[in-house]
Coordinates of C-alpha atoms in Angstrom, one line a residue:
X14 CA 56.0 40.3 32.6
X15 CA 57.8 41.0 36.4
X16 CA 58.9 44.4 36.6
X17 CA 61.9 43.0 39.1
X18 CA 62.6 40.8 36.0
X19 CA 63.0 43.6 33.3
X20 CA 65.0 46.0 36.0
X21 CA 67.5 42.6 36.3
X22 CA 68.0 42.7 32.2
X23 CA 68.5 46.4 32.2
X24 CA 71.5 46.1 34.9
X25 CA 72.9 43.2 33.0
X26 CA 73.1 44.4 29.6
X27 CA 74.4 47.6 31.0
X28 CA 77.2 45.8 32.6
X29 CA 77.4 43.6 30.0
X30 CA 78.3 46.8 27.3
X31 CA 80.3 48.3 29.8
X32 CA 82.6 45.5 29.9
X33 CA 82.6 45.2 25.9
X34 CA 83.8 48.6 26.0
X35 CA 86.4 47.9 28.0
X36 CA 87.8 44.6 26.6
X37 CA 88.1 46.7 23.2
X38 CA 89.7 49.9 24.8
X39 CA 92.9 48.1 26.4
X40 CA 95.5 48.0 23.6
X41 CA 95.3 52.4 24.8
X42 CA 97.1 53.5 27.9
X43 CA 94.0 54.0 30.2
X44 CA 93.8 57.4 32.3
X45 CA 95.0 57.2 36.1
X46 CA 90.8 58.4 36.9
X47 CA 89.6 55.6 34.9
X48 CA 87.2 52.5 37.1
X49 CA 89.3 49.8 36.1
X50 CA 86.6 47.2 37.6
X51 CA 82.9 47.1 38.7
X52 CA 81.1 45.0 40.9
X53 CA 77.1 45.0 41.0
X54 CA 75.2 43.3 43.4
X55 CA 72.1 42.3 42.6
X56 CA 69.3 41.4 45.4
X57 CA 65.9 40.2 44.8
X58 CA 63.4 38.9 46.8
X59 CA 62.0 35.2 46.0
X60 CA 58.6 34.1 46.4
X61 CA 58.2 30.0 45.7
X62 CA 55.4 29.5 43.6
X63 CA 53.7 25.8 42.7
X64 CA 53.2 25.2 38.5
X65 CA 49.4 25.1 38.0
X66 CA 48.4 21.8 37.3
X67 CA 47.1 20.9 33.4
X68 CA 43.3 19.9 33.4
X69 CA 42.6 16.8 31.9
X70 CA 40.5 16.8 29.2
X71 CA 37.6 14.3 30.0
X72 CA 36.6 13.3 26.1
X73 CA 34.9 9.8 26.1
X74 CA 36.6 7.2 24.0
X75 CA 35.8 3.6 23.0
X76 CA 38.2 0.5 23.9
X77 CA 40.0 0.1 20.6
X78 CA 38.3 -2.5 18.2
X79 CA 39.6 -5.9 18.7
X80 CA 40.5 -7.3 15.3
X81 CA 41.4 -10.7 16.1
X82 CA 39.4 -13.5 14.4
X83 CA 38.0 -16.2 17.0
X84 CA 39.1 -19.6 16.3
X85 CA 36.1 -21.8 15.8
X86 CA 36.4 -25.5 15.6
X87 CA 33.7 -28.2 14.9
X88 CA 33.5 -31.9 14.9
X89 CA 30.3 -32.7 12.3
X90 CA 29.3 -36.3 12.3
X91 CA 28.3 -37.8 8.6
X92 CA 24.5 -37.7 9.1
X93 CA 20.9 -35.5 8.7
X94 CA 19.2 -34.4 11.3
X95 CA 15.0 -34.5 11.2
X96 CA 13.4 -32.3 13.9
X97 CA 9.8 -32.9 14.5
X98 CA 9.3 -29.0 15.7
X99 CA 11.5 -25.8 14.7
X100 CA 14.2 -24.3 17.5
X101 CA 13.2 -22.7 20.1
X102 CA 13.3 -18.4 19.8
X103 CA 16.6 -17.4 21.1
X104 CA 15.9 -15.1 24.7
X105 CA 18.4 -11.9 24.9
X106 CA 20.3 -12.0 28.0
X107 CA 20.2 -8.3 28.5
X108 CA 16.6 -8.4 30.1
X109 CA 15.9 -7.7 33.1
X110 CA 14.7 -10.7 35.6
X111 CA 14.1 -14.2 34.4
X112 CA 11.9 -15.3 31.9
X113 CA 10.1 -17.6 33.2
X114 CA 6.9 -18.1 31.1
X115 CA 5.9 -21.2 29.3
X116 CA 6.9 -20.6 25.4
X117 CA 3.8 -20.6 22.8
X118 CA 2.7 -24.1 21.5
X119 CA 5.3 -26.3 23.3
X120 CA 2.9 -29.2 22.7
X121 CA 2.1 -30.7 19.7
X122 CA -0.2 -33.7 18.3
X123 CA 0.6 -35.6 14.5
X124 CA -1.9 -37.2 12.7
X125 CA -1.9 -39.0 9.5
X126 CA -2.9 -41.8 7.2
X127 CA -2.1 -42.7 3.3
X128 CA -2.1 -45.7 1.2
X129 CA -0.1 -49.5 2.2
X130 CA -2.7 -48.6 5.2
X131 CA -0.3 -46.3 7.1
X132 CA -1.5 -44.6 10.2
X133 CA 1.5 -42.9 11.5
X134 CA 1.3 -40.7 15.0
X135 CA 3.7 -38.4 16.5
X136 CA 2.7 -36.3 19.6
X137 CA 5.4 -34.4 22.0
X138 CA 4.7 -32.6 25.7
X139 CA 7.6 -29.6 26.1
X140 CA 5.2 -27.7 28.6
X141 CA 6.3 -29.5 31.6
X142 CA 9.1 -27.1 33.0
X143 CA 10.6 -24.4 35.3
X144 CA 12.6 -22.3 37.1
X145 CA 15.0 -25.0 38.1
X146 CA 13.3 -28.0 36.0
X147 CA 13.0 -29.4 32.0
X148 CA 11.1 -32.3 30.3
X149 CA 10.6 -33.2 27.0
X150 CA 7.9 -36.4 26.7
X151 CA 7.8 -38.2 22.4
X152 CA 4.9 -40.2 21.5
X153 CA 5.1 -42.6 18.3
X154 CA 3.9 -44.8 16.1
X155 CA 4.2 -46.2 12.3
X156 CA 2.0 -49.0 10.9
X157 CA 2.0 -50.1 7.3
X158 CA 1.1 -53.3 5.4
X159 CA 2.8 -53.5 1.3
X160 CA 1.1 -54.8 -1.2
X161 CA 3.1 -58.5 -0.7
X162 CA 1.3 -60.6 1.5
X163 CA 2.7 -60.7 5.3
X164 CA 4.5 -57.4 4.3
X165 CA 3.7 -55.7 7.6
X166 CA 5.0 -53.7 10.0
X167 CA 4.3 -51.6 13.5
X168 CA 6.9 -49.7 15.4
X169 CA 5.6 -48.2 18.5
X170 CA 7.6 -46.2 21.2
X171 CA 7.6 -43.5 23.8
X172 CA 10.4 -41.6 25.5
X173 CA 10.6 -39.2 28.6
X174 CA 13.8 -37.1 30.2
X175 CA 13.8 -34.6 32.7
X176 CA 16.6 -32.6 34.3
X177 CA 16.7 -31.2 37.5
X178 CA 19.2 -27.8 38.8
X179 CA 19.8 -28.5 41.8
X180 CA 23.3 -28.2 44.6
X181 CA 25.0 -27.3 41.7
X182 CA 24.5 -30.5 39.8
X183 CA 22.2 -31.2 36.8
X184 CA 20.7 -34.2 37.5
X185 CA 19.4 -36.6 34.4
X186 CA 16.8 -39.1 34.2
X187 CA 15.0 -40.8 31.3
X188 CA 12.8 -43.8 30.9
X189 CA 12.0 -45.3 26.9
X190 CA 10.1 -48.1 25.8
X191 CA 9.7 -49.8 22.4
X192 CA 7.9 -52.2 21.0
X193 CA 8.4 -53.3 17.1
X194 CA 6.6 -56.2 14.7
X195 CA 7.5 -57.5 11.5
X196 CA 6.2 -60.4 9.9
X197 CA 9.1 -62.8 8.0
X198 CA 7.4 -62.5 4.6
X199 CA 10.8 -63.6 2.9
X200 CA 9.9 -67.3 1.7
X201 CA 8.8 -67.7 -1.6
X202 CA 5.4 -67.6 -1.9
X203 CA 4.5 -69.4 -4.7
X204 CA 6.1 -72.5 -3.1
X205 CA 4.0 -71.9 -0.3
X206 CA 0.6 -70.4 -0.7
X207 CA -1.5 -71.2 2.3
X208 CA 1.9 -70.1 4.7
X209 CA 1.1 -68.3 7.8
X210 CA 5.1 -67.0 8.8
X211 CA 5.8 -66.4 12.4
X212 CA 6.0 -62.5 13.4
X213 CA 9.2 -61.2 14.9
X214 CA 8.5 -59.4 18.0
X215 CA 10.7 -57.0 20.3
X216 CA 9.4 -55.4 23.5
X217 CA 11.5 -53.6 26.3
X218 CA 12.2 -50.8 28.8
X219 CA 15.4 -48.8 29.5
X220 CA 16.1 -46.6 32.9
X221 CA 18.5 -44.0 32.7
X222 CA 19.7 -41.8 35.4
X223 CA 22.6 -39.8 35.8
X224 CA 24.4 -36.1 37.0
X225 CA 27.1 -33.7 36.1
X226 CA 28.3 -30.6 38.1
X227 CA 27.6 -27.6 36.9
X228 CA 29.5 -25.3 38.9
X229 CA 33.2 -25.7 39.6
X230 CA 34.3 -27.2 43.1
X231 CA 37.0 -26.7 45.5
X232 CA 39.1 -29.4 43.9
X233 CA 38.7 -28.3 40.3
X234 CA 37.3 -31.8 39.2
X235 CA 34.4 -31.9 36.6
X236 CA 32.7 -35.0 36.7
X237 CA 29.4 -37.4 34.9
X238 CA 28.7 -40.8 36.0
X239 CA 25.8 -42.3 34.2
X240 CA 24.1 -45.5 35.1
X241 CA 21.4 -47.8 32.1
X242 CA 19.3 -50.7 33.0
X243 CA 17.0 -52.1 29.8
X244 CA 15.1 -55.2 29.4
X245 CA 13.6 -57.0 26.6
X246 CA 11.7 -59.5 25.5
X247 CA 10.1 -60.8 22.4
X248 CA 8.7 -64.1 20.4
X249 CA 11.8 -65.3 20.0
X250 CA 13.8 -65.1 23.1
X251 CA 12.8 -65.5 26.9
X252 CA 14.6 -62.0 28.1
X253 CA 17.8 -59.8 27.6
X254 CA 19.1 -57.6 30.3
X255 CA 21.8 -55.1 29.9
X256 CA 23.4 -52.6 32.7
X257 CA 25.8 -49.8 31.4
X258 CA 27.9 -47.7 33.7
X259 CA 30.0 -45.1 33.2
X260 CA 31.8 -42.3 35.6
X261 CA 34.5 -40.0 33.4
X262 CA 36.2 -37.4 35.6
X263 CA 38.4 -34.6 34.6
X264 CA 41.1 -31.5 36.1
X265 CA 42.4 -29.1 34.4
X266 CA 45.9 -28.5 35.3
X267 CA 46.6 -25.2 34.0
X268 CA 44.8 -23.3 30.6
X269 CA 46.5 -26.0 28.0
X270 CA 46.5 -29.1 30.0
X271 CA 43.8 -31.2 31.6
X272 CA 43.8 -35.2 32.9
X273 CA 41.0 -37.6 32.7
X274 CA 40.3 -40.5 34.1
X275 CA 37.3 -42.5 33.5
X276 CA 35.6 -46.0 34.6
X277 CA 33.2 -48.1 32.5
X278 CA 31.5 -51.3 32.5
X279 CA 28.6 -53.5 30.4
X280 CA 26.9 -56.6 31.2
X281 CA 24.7 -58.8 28.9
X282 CA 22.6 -61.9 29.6
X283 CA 20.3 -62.9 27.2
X284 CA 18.0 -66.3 27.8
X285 CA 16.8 -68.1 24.8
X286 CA 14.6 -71.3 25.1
X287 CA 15.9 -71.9 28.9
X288 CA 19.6 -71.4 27.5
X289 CA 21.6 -68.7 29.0
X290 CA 24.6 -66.6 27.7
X291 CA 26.1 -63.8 28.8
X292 CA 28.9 -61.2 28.3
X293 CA 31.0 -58.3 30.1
X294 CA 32.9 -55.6 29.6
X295 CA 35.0 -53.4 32.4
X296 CA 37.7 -50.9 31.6
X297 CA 39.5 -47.9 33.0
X298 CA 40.1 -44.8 30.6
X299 CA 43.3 -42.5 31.6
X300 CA 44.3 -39.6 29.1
X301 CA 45.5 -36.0 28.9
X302 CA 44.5 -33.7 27.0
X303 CA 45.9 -30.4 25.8
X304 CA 44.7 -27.5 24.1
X305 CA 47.0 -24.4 23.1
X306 CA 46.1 -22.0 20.7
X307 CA 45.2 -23.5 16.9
X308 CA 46.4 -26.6 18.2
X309 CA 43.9 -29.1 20.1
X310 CA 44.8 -32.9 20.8
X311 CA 44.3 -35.9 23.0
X312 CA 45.8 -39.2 24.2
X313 CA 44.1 -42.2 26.2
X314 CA 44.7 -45.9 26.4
X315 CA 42.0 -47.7 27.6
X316 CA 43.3 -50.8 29.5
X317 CA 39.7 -53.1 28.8
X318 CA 38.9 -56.6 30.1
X319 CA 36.3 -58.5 27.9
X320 CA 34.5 -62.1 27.8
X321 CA 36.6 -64.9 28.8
X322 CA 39.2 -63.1 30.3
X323 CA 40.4 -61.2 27.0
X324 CA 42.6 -58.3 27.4
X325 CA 42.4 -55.1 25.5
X326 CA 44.4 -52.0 24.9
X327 CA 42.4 -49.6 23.1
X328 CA 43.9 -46.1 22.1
X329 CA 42.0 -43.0 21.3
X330 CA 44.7 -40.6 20.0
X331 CA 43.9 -37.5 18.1
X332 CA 45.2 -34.4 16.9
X333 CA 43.5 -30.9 15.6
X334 CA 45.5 -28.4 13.8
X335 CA 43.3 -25.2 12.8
X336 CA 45.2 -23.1 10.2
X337 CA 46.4 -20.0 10.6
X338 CA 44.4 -17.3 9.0
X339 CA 42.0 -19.9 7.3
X340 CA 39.4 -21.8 7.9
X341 CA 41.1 -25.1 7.3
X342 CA 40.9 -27.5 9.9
X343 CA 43.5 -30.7 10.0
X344 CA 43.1 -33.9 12.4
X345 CA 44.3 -37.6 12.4
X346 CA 44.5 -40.1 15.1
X347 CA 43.8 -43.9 16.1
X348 CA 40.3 -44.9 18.2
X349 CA 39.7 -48.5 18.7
X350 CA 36.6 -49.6 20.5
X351 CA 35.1 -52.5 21.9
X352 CA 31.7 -53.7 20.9
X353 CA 29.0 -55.2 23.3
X354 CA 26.6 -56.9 21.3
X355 CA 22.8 -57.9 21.7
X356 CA 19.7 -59.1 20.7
X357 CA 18.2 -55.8 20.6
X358 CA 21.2 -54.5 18.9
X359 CA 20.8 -56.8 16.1
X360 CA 17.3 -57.1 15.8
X361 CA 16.4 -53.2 15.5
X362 CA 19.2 -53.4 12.3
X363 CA 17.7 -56.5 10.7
X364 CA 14.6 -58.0 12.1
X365 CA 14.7 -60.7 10.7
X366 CA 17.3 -62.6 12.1
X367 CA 17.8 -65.8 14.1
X368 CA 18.5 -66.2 17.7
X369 CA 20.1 -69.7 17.7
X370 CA 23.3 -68.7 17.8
X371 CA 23.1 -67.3 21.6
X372 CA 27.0 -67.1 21.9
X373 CA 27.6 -64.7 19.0
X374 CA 23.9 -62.7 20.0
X375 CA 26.0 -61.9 23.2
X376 CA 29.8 -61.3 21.3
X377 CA 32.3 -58.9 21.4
X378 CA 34.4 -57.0 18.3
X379 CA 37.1 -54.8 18.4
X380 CA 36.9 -51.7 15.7
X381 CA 40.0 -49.9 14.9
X382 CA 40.3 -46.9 12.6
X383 CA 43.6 -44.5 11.7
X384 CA 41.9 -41.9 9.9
X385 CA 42.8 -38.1 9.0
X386 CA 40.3 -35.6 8.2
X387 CA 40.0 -32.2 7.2
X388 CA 37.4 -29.3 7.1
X389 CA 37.0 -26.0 6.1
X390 CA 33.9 -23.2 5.1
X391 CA 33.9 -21.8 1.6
X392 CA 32.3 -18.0 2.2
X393 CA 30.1 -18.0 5.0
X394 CA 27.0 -20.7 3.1
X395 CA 29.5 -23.5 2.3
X396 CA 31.1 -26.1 4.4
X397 CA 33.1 -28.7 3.4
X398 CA 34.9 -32.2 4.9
X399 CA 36.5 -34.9 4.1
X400 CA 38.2 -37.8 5.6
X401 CA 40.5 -41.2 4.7
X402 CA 40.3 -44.2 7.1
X403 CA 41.8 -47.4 7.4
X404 CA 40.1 -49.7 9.4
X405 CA 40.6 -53.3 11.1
X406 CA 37.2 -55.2 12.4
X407 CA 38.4 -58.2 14.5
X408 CA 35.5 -60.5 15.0
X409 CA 32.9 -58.9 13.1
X410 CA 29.3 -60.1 13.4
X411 CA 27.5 -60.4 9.6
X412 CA 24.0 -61.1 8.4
X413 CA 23.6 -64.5 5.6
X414 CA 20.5 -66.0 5.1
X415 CA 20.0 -69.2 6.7
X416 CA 20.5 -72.0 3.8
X417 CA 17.6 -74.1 5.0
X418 CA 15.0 -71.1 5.6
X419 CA 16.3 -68.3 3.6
X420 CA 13.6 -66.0 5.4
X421 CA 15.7 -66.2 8.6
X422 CA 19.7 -64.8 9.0
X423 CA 22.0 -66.2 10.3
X424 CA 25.2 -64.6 12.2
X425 CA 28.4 -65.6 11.4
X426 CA 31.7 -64.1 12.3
X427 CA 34.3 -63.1 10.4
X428 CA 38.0 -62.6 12.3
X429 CA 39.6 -60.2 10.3
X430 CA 38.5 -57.7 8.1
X431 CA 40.8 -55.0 6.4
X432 CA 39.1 -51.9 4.6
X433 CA 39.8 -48.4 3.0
X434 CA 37.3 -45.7 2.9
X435 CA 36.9 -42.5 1.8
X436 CA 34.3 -40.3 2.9
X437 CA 33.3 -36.5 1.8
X438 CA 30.3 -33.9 3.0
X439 CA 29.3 -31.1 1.7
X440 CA 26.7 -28.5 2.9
X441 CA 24.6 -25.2 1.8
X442 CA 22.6 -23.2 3.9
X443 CA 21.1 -19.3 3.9
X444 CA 19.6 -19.3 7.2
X445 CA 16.5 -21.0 7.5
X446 CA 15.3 -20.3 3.7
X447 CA 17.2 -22.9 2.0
X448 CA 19.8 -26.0 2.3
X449 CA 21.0 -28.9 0.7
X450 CA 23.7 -31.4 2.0
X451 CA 25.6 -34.2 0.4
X452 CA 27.4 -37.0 2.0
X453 CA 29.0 -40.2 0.5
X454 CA 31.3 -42.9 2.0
X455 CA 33.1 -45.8 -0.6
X456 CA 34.7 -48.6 1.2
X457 CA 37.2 -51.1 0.4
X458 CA 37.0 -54.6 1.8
X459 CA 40.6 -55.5 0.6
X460 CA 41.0 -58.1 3.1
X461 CA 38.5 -60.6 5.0
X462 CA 38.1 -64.1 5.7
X463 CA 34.9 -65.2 4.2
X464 CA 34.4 -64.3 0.5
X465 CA 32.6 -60.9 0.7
X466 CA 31.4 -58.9 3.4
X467 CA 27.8 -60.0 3.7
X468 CA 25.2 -57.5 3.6
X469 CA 27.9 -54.8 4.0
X470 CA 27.0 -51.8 1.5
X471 CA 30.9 -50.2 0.2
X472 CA 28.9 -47.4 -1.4
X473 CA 26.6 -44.7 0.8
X474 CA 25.4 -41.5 -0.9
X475 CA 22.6 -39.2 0.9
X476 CA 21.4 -36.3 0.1
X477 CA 19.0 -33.9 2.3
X478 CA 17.2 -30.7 0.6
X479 CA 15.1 -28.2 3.0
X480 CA 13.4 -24.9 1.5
X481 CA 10.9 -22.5 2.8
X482 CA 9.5 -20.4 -0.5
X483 CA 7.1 -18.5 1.9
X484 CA 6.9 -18.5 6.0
X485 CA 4.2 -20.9 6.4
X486 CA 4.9 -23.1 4.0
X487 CA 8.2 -25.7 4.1
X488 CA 9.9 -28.4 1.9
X489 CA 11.7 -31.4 2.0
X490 CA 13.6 -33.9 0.1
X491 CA 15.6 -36.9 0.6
X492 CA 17.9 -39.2 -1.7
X493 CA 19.5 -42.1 -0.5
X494 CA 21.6 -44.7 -2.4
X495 CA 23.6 -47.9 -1.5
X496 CA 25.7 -50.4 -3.8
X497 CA 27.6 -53.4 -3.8
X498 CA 25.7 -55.1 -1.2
X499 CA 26.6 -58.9 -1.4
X500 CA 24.1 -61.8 -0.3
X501 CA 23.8 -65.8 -0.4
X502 CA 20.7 -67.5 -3.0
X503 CA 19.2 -70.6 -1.4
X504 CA 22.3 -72.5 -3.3
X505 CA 24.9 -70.9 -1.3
X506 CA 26.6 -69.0 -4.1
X507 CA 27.2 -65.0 -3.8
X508 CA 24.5 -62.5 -5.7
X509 CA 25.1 -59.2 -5.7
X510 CA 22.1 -57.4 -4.8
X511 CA 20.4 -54.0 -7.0
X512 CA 21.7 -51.1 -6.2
X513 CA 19.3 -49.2 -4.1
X514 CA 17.5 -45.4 -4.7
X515 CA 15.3 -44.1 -2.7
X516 CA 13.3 -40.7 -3.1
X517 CA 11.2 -39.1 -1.1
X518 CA 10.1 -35.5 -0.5
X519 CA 7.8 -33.7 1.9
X520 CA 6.1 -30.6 3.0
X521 CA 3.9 -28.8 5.7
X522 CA 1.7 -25.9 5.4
X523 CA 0.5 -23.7 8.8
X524 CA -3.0 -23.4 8.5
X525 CA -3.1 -20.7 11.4
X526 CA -0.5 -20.6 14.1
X527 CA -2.1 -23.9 16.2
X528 CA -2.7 -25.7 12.8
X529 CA -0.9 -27.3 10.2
X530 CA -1.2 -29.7 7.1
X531 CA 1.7 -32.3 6.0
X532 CA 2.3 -34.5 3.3
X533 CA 5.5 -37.0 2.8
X534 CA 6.3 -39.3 0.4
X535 CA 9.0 -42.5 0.3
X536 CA 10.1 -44.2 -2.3
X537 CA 9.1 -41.6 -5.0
X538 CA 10.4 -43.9 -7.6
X539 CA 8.3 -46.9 -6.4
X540 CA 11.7 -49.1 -6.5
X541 CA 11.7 -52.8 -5.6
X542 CA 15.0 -53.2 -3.8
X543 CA 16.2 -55.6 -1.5
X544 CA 18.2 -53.8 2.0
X545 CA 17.9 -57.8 3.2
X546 CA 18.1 -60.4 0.4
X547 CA 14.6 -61.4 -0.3
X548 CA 13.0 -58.5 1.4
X549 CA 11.6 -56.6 -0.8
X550 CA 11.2 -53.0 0.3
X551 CA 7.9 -50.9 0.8
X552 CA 6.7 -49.8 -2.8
X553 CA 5.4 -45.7 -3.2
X554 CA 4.6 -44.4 -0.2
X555 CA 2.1 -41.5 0.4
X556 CA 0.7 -40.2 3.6
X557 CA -0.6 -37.3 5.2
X558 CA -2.6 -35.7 8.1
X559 CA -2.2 -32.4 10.2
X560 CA -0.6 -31.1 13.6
X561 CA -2.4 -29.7 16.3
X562 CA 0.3 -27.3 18.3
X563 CA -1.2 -26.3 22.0

C-alpha cells in the first residue's frame, strides 16, 4: 500500500479522536489554555495514473447449436418409378477442383429372350459429357407373339437430350422417335378361321428444344420457354402434326411474394384418308404466389381460347399448410385443365381404336378437380398420403367397341361426368436394402350421360416391392389390380368385365462389376383378363438375358 496513503489515515483518525474527545468534554467548564479548535491541512501530491486494461481471454468456442427443425415439404405423385441403372455416387463438395472425370460404366447394353418369343433390348450411352455439357441417349425394344393367333406386338423407340451451360442459361434439346405394331386379333376366331386382320401401325418423331436462366439477372425475372414439333404417321392415318409452346416467366417481389405470368399454345392437324381436322389451343397464365413460413399457396386464372372460338377460365388455386411441430402436411385447391387430344394420344392408350371419327381424334375436354390432401412420415421409414377429389369431366372422350366390328373402338363423347374419389399411398423404405409401396384410388361415377363410364376402371390398387438380400444381388415385385371396368358385347348391352391381377417379380445378379444376369416375370398368375373388351391379355411371361455395363 502508499505510504502517503497510511500517513493521511494516521492524521485523520487522530483528528478524528481528538474531536470525540472534545464533543464529550463540553458539559465541563474548559480551562482558559485549552485549543478550542484545530485546523489541519493536508497536501499531497497527485500523479494521474491510467487503469490497466483486462486481457481478454482468447478461449475458442463453437456458434451455439441451432435447434430449429427445417421445414420440408413434398409433392409425391401416385405412381412407381423403374430405373433401368442405380443413382449416380453422390460427389462431396468439399474437394478441391472439379471433378471432371467420366463416372465408371456410364454405358450399358440389355439383352434378353424368353418364351411368347420375346426379344426385349434396352441399351443407354451416359458417357457423352463435360465440363459445361450432358447427354443421356435410351435404346429400346419389346417384341412378343401370345399363344392366340395375331396376338403380336413390337414397340420400338429411341430418345436423346442434351443440355448445354452456357451465358448463364441451360439450354435443352431432345429428339424421340417411336414406332409401335399390334395386330387387331379381337374378332372371334372361330367365326373366322382363315382371317388375316389388318395391323395397327404408329410411327413419328418429336423435336424439343428449349432454355432456362440459371443465374439471376438485373431485372430479377426467372424465365423457360419451351418449344415441341412431333409428327406421325401410321396404317391408318395419312399424318398428324402437333406444335406445343410454352414461355412461363416469374419475379419475386420480396421473400413471401412472387408473380407469374406465362403464355401457351397447341396446334393439331391430323389428315385421314385426304380429310383434314384440326384443333388449337392459346392461353395466357397470370398468378401470384406466396410463400411464408409453414404456409405455401398459389392462385392463377388461366384466361384460355379453344376450338371454335370457345372460351375458358381455368383456375389453379392451392394451398399448403405444414404443421407446426409435426410432420403433417394439409393442402386443397381447384385446378382445371384443358385437354388437346390426338391420334397418338389415343392410340399409345388403346391401339386398337378407330380413326373415323377425325373430329373427336382432334377434341378438346375440360378436367376439373377440388381436391384436399394430406401427408405426413411415420418415424423416419414410413410415409403416408391421402387425398379426396371431386371431379367434373366436360366432354370426355371414351373407348366402346364398334357394334359392327367389335375388334375396332369407337370414341364417343360423353358431356358431363360427375365423380368422387378417394385415393391413399403408403411407403417403406430402409435405404437402399428394402421397400415396399401401396397405392389405390376408388372412384365414383355418380353422374354421367351415357349409362357407365366405358372402359373407365373405378378401382386402382398397385403395389411395388424392391429388396437387396446381398450387394450384388436385387429383387423385384409388382402387383397390379383394376375393377369395375364396363364394356359393350356385340348386342349392345353392358358387361362388366373380370377384375384384373397381375403379378410379376424380377431380379438381377452382378456377375462381376461389367456383368450382370436378369430375369422378370409378368403375369405370374397366368390370368386371362381383358384391359380392352375382347383382348385378351399376354398369358405367363418369362424372359431373361444379361447387361453388359462399359
Amino acid at each position: 500500500m502508499n505510504k502517503q496513503l497510511i500517513a493521511i489515515l494516521i492524521i485523520i483518525i487522530l483528528g478524528h479522536q481528538a474531536a470525540f474527545a472534545q464533543r464529550k468534554g463540553r458539559s465541563a467548564p474548559a480551562p482558559r489554555d485549552t485549543i478550542r479548535t484545530n485546523t489541519i491541512e493536508v497536501v499531497q501530491s497527485y500523479r494521474p495514473e491510467i487503469q490497466q486494461s483486462q486481457k481478454p481471454e482468447l478461449t475458442p468456442e463453437l456458434p451455439p447449436a441451432d435447434t430449429s427443425g427445417s421445414r420440408l415439404q413434398y409433392d409425391v405423385p401416385v405412381q412407381t418409378l423403374s430405373f433401368t441403372y442405380r443413382s449416380q455416387p453422390l460427389k462431396p463438395l468439399a474437394l478441391l477442383g472439379k471433378d471432371t472425370g467420366n463416372l465408371p460404366f456410364s454405358n450399358y447394353l440389355k439383352l434378353g429372350g424368353g418364351n411368347l418369343s420375346t426379344f426385349y433390348i434396352d441399351a443407354g450411352i451416359g458417357s457423352l459429357q463435360g465440363e459445361k455439357y450432358e447427354t443421356a441417349i435410351h435404346l429400346h425394344h419389346l417384341s412378343q407373339k401370345g399363344i392366340i393367333k395375331y396376338q403380336e406386338s413390337m414397340l420400338s423407340g429411341i430418345e436423346a437430350t442434351g443440355t448445354l451451360h452456357a451465358a448463364g442459361h441451360a439450354w435443352h434439346a431432345g429428339i424421340s422417335g417411336l414406332r409401335n405394331s399390334h395386330y387387331q386379333y379381337g374378332y372371334d376366331h372361330a367365326a373366322l378361321p382363315g382371317y388375316t386382320p389388318p395391323t395397327q401401325v404408329l410411327t413419328g418423331v418429336r423435336l424439343h428444344a428449349g432454355a432456362e436462366n440459371e443465374s439471376e439477372n438485373a431485372s430479377g425475372i426467372s424465365y423457360q420457354p419451351q418449344i415441341t414439333a412431333s409428327y406421325f404417321t401410321g396404317s391408318r392415318i395419312n399424318g398428324e402434326q402437333q406444335v406445343t409452346v410454352s414461355a412461363p416467366f416469374s419475379k419475386g417481389i420480396d421473400s413471401l411474394i412472387s408473380i407469374h405470368l406465362g403464355i401457351s399454345g397447341s396446334y393439331t392437324g391430323l389428315k385421314v384418308a385426304g380429310v383434314d381436322a384440326s384443333a388449337a389451343i392459346a392461353a395466357l397464365h397470370p398468378g401470384i404466389s406466396l410463400s411464408k413460413e409453414v404456409f405455401r399457396g398459389h392462385i392463377y386464372l388461366s384466361p384460355t381460347i379453344g376450338t371454335g372460338g370457345n372460351t375458358y377460365l381455368l383456375p389453379d388455386i392451392m394451398a399448403s399448410l405444414q404443421v407446426r411441430n409435426s410432420q403433417f402436411n394439409i393442402k386443397g385447391g381447384w385446378k382445371a385443365l384443358l385437354q388437346q387430344n390426338s391420334y397418338e394420344r389415343f392410340f399409345l392408350r388403346n391401339p386398337f381404336i378407330s380413326p373415323s371419327q377425325i373430329n373427336t381424334l382432334v377434341s378438346q375436354n375440360r378436367t376439373d378437380e377440388v381436391y384436399g390432401n394430406i401427408q405426413s412420415n411415420i418415424g423416419n421409414r414410413i410415409t403416408v398420403s391421402g387425398r379426396v377429389s371431386w371431379w367434373q369431366f366436360l366432354h370426355t372422350p371414351l373407348f366402346i367397341n364398334n357394334p359392327a366390328d367389335r375388334k375396332q373402338f369407337d370414341i364417343i363423347t360423353d358431356p358431363k361426368i360427375n365423380a368422387i374419389s378417394l385415393q391413399a399411398n403408403v411407403r417403406y423404405q430402409v435405404a437402399s436394402t428394402f421397400a415396399l409401396g401401396l397405392s389405390g384410388a376408388w372412384f365414383n361415377y355418380y353422374q354421367s350421360t351415357v349409362t357407365h363410364v366405358w372402359h373407365e376402371p373405378g378401382v386402382h390398387l398397385k403395389a411395388d416391392f424392391q429388396f437387396r438380400p446381398l450387394p450384388a444381388l436385387t429383387i423385384t415385385g409388382y402387383m397390379m389390380a383394376l375393377d369395375q371396368i364396363y364394356a359393350t358385347d356385340i348386342t349392345g348391352r353392358a358387361v362388366r368385365l373380370k377384375a384384373i391381377l397381375d403379378l410379376g417379380c424380377g431380379a438381377e445378379y452382378t456377375i462381376i462389376p461389367r456383368l450382370s444376369a436378369f430375369l422378370n416375370i409378368n403375369n405370374l398368375l397366368n390370368n386371362s383378363y381383358q384391359r380392352w373388351h375382347y383382348y385378351p391379355a399376354y398369358g405367363f411371361n418369362i424372359y431373361g438375358g444379361l447387361r453388359l455395363k462399359f
